[in-house]
GROMACS .gro file of C-alpha atoms in nm:
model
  309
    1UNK     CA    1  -3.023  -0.105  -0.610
    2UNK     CA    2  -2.656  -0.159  -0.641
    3UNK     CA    3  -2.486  -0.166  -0.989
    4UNK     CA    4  -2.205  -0.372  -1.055
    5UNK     CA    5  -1.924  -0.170  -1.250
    6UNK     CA    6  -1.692  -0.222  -1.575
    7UNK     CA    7  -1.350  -0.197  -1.358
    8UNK     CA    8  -1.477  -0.442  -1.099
    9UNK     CA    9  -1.592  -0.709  -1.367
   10UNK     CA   10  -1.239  -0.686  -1.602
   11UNK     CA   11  -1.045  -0.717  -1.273
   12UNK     CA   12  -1.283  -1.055  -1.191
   13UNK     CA   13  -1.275  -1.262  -1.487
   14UNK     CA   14  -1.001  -1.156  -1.651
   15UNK     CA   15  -0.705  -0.936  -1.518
   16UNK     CA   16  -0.666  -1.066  -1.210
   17UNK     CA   17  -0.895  -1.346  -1.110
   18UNK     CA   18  -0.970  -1.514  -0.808
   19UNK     CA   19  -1.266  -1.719  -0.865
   20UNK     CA   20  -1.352  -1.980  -1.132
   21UNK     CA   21  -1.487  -1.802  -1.496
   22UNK     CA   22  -1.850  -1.911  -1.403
   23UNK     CA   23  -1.890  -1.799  -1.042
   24UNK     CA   24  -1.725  -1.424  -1.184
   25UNK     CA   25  -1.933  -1.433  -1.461
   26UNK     CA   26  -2.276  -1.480  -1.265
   27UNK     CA   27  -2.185  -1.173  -1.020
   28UNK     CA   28  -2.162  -0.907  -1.313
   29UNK     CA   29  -2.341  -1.054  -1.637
   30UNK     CA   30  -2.691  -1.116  -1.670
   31UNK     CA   31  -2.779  -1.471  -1.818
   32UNK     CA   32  -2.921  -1.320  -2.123
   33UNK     CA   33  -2.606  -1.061  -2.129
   34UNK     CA   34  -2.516  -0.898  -2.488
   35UNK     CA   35  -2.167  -0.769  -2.549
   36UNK     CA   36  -2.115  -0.536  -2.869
   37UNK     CA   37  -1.746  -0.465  -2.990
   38UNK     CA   38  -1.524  -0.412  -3.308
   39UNK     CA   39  -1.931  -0.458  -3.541
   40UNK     CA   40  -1.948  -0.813  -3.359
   41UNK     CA   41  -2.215  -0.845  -3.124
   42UNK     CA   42  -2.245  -1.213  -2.887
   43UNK     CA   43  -2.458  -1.355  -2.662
   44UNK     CA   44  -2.318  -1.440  -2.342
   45UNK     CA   45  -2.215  -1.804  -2.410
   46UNK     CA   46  -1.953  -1.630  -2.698
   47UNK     CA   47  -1.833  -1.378  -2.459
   48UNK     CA   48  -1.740  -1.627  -2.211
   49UNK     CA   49  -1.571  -1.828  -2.484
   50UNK     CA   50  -1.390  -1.475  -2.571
   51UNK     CA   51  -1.326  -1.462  -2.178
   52UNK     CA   52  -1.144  -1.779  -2.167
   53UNK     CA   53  -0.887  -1.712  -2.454
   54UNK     CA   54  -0.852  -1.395  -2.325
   55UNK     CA   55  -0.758  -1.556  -1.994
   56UNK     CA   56  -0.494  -1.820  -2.139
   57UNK     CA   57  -0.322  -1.552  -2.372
   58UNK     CA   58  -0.281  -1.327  -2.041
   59UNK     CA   59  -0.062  -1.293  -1.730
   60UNK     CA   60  -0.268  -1.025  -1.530
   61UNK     CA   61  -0.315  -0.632  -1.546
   62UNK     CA   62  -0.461  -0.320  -1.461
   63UNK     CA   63  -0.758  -0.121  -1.508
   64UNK     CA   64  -0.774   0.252  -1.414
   65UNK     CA   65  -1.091   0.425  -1.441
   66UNK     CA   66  -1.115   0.732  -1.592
   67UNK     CA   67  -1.503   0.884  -1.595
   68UNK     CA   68  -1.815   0.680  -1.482
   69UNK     CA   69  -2.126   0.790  -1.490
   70UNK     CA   70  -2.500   0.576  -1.409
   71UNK     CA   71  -2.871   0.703  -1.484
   72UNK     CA   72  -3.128   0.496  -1.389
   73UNK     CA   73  -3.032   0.146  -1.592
   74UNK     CA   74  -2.790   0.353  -1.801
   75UNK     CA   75  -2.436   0.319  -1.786
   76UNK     CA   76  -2.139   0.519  -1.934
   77UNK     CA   77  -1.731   0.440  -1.838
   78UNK     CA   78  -1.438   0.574  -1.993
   79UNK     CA   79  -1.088   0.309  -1.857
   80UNK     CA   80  -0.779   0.250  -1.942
   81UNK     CA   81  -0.605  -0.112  -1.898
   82UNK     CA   82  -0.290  -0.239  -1.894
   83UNK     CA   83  -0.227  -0.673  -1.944
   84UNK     CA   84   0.106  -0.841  -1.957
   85UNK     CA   85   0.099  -1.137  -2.192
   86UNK     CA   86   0.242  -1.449  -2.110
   87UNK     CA   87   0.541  -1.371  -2.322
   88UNK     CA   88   0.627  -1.064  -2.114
   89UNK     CA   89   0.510  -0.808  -2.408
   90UNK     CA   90   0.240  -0.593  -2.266
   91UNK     CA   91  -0.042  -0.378  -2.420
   92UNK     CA   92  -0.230  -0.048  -2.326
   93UNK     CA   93  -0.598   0.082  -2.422
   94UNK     CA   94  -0.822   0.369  -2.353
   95UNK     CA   95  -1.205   0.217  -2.364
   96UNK     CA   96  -1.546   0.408  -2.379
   97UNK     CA   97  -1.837   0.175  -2.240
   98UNK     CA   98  -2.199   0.252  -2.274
   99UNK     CA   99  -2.429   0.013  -2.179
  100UNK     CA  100  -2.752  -0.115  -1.990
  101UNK     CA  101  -2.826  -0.275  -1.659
  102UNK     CA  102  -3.069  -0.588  -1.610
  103UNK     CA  103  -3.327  -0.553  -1.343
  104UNK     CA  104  -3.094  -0.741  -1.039
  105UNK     CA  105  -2.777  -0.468  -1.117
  106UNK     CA  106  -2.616  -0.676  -1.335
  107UNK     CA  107  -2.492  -0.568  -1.704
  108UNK     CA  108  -2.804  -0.658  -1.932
  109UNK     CA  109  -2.597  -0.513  -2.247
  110UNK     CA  110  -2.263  -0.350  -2.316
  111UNK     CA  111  -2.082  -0.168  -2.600
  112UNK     CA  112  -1.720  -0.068  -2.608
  113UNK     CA  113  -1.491   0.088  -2.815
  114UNK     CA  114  -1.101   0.197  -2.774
  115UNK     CA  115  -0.757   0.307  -2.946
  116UNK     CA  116  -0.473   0.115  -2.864
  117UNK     CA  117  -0.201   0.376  -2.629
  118UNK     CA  118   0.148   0.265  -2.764
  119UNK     CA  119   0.377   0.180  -2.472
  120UNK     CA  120   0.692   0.330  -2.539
  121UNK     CA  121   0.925   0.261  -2.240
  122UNK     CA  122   0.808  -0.161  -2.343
  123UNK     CA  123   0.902  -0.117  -2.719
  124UNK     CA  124   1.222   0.081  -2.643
  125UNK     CA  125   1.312  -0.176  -2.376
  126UNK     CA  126   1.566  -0.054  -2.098
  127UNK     CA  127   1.739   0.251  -2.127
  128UNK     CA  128   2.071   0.153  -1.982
  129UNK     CA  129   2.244  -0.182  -2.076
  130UNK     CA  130   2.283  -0.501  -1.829
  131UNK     CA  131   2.581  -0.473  -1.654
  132UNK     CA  132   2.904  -0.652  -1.741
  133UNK     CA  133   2.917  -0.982  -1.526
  134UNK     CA  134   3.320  -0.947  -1.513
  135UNK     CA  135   3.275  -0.577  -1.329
  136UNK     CA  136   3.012  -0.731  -1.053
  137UNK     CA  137   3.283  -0.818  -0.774
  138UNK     CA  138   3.227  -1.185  -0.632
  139UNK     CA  139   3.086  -1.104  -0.304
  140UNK     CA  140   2.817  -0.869  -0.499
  141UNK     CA  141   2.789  -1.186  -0.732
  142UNK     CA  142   2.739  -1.459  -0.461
  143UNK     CA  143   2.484  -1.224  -0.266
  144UNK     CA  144   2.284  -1.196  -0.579
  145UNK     CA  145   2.269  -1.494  -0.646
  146UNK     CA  146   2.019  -1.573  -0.372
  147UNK     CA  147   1.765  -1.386  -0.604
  148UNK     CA  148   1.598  -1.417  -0.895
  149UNK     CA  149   1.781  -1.306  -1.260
  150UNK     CA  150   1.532  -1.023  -1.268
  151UNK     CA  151   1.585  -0.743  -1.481
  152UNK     CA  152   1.539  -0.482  -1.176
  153UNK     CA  153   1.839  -0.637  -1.016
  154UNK     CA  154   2.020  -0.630  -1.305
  155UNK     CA  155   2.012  -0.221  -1.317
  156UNK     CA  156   2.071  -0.214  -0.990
  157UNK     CA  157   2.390  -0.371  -1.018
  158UNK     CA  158   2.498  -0.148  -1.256
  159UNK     CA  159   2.604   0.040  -0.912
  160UNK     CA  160   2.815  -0.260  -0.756
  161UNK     CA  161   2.855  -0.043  -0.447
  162UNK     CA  162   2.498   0.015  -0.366
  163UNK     CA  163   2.311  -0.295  -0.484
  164UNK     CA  164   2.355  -0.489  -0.202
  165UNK     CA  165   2.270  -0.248   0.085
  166UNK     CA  166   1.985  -0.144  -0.102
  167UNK     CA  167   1.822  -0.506  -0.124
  168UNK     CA  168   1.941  -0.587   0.196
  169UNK     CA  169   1.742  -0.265   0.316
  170UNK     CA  170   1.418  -0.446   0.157
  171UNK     CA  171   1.473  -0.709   0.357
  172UNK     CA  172   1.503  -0.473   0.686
  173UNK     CA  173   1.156  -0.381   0.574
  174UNK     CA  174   1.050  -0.758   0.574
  175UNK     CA  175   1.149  -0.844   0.895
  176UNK     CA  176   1.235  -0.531   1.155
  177UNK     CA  177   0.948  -0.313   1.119
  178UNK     CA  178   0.722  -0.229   1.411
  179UNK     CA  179   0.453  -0.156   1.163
  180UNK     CA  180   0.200  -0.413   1.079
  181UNK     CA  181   0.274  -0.651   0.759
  182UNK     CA  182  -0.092  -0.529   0.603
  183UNK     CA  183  -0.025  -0.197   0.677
  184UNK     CA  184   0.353  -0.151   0.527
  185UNK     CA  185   0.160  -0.336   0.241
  186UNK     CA  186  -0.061  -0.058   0.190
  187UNK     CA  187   0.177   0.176   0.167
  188UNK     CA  188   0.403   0.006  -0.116
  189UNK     CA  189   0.060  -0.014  -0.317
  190UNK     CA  190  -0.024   0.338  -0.255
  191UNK     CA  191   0.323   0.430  -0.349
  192UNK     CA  192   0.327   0.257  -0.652
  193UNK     CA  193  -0.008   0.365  -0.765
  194UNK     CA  194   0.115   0.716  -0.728
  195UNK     CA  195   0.422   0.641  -0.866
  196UNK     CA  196   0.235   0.493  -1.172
  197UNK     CA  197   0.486   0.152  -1.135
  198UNK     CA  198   0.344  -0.108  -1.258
  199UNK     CA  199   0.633  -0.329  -1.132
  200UNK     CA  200   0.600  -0.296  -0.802
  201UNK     CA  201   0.226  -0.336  -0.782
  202UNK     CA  202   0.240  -0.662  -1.004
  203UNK     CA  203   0.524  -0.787  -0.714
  204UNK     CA  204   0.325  -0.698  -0.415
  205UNK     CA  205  -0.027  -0.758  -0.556
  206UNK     CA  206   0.005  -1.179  -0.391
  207UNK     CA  207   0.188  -1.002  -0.100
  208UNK     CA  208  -0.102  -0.803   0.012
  209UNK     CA  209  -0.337  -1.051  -0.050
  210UNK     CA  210  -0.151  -1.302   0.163
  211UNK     CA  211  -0.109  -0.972   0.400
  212UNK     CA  212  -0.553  -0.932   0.450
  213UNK     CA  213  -0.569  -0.698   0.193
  214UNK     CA  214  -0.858  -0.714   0.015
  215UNK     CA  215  -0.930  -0.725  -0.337
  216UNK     CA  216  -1.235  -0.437  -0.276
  217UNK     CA  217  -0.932  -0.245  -0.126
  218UNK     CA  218  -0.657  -0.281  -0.353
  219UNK     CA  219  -0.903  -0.171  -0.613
  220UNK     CA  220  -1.016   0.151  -0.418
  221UNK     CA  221  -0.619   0.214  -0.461
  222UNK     CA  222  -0.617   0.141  -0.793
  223UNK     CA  223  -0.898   0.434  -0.826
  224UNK     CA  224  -0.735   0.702  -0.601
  225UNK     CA  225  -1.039   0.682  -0.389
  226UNK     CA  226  -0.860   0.722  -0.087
  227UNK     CA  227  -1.157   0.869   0.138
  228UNK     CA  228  -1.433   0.558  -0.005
  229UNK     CA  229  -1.658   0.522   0.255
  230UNK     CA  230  -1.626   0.189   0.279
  231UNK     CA  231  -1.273   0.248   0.409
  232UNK     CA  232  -1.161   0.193   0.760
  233UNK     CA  233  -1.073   0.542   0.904
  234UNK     CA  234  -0.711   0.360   0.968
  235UNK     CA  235  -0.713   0.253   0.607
  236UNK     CA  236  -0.814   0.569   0.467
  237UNK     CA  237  -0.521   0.751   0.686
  238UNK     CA  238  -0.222   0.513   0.598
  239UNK     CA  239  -0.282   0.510   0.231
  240UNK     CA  240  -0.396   0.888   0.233
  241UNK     CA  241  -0.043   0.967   0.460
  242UNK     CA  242   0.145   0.736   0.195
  243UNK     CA  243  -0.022   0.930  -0.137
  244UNK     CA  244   0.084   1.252   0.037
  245UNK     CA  245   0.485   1.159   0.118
  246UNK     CA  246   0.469   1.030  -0.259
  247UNK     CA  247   0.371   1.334  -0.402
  248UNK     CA  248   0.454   1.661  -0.201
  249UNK     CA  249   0.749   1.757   0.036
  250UNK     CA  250   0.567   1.787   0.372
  251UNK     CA  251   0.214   1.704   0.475
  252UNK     CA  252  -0.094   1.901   0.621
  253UNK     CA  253  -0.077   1.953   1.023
  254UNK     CA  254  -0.433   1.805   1.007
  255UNK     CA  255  -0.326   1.461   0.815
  256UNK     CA  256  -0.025   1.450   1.025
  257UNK     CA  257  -0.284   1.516   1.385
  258UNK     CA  258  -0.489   1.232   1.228
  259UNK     CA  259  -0.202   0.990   1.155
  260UNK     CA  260  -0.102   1.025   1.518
  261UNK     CA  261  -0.417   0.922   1.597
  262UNK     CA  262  -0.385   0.651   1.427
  263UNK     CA  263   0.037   0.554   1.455
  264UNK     CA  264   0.262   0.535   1.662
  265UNK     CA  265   0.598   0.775   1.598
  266UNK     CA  266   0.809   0.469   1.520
  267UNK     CA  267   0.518   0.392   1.281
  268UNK     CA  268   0.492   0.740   1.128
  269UNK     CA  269   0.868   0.715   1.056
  270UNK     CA  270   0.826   0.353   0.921
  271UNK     CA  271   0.604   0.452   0.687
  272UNK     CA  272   0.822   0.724   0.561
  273UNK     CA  273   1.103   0.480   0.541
  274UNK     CA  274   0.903   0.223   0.318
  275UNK     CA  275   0.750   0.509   0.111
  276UNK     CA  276   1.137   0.606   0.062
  277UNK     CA  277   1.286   0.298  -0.062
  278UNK     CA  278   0.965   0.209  -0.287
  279UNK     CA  279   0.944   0.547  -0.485
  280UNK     CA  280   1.306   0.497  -0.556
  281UNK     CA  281   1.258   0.139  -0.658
  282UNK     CA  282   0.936   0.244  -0.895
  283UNK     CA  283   1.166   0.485  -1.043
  284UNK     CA  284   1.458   0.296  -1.108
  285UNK     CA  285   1.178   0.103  -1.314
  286UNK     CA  286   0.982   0.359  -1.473
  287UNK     CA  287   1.288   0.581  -1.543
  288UNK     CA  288   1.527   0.319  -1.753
  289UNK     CA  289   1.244   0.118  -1.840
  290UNK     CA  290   1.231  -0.163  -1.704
  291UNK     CA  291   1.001  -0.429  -1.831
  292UNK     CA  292   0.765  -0.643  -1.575
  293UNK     CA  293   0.851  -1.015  -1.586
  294UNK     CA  294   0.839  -1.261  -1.339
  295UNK     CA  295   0.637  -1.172  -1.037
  296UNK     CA  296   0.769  -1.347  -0.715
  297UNK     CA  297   0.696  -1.360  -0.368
  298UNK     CA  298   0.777  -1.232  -0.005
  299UNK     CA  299   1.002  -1.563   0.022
  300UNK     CA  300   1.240  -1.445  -0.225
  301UNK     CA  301   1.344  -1.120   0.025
  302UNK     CA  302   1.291  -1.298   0.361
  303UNK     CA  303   1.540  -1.590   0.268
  304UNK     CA  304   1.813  -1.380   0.268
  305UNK     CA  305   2.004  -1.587   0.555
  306UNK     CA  306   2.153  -1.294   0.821
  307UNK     CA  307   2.508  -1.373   0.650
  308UNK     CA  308   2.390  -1.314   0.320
  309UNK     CA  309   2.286  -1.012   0.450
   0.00000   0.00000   0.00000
């Protein structure tokens, strides 16, 4: 029988839901579910009542898992999450689960315990100071002003010269790409899993969805499980090909024979491109710091008029 897991439950009612509480609730808790944590123990009706301030004090997050192990109707998982409140502040925690399934899959029983990870890069705050509004020339100004006052375009513009080519380059990737809208959206979340950048997968999370990727799928990214089974051999290759540029200088000549199989050459060198400019985007975040905030949409780069850009 098939077990539902920790990861796959968090992500459902409470880091990034897509259902009503009570449909998401019925798919991984038994009705008779007990959750143990902190020396409280509740019944289900209290956890869901837990659930649902949980869900109004939250923006969304992520869950990485770390070790999971099942015997027979036992279960042991070791995660770590991530959640942005609404106020912007975010919070880390390894867990250690050990629990119990009921006889349909579903938890029966779970206990958890965790420490708290401090997040230094969000209680430092940015490393490098907003730029000085009277140094941004006007035509950098008025261009930017067709964007949102996010804090990732503010450190950008600390280099007046380069801000502008480099967004309007995001838009290139919007709009002139041979390679299919679901699968350049693939790559950017592979690239910013493996670029641990939170930003950029909170940004392109409602892309990717709007794209056809799944929820299953993003998750299996979230994971590193690359080579799941229940992966598309075309799936498998793109993000597999993306993890690889991401990480090492060159690829193996048996990935690259299998993304030909796959790609085009205008596609191969699209993907290269997007893997580019998104590893240097996560690391303009991750390196000075820069905190998640508002998470927009795909309209915000596509409405860049062609003389904006």
């Amino acid at each position: 029988m098939e077990h539902v897991r920790i990861s796959d439950a968090l992500r459902a009612v409470a880091l990034d839901p897509t259902e009503d509480l009570e449909t998401a609730l019925d798919r991984y808790y038994a009705p008779d579910y007990v959750h143990r944590a902190e020396g409280r123990e509740m019944d289900r009706a209290a956890f869901r009542q837990m659930v649902i301030a949980i869900r109004g004090q939250i923006r969304g997050g992520t869950v990485t898992v770390l070790d999971e192990v099942v015997d027979g109707d036992q279960y042991a998982e070791r995660h770590r999450y991530r959640i942005t409140m609404n106020d912007g502040t975010t919070a880390q925690k390894e867990v250690l689960v050990f629990g119990r399934f009921a006889p349909d899959g579903r938890f029966a029983e779970l206990g958890e315990t965790g420490v708290d990870i401090e997040d230094r890069a969000a209680a430092a705050g940015p490393r490098l100071p907003d730029p000085d509004p009277a140094t941004i020339p006007l035509e950098v100004s008025s261009f930017l002003s067709a964007l949102p006052p996010d804090p990732q375009v503010k450190m950008l513009t600390l280099s007046t010269s380069t801000v502008k080519p480099f967004i309007q380059f995001a838009r290139t990737l919007f709009t002139a790409l041979e390679l299919p809208e679901r699968t350049r959206e693939l790559v950017i979340l592979t690239t910013a899993e493996y670029t641990d950048c939170d930003f950029v997968t909170a940004q392109h999370v409602p892309m990717a969805r709007a794209a056809g990727v799944s929820d299953e799928t993003r998750r299996l990214i979230g994971e590193r499980r690359l080579t799941d089974p229940s992966l598309t051999a075309y799936d498998s290759l793109v993000m597999r090909l993306a993890a690889e540029i991401t990480q090492r200088p060159t690829v193996s000549d048996e990935l690259f024979t299998e993304a030909r199989e796959h790609l085009t050459d205008r596609e191969i060198v699209e993907v290269i491109q997007v893997v580019g400019y998104y590893w240097t985007f996560g690391r303009v975040s991750t390196l000075l710091q820069v905190p998640l905030t508002e998470v927009y949409g795909e309209e915000t780069v596509t409405k860049l008029d062609d003389e904006a850009a």
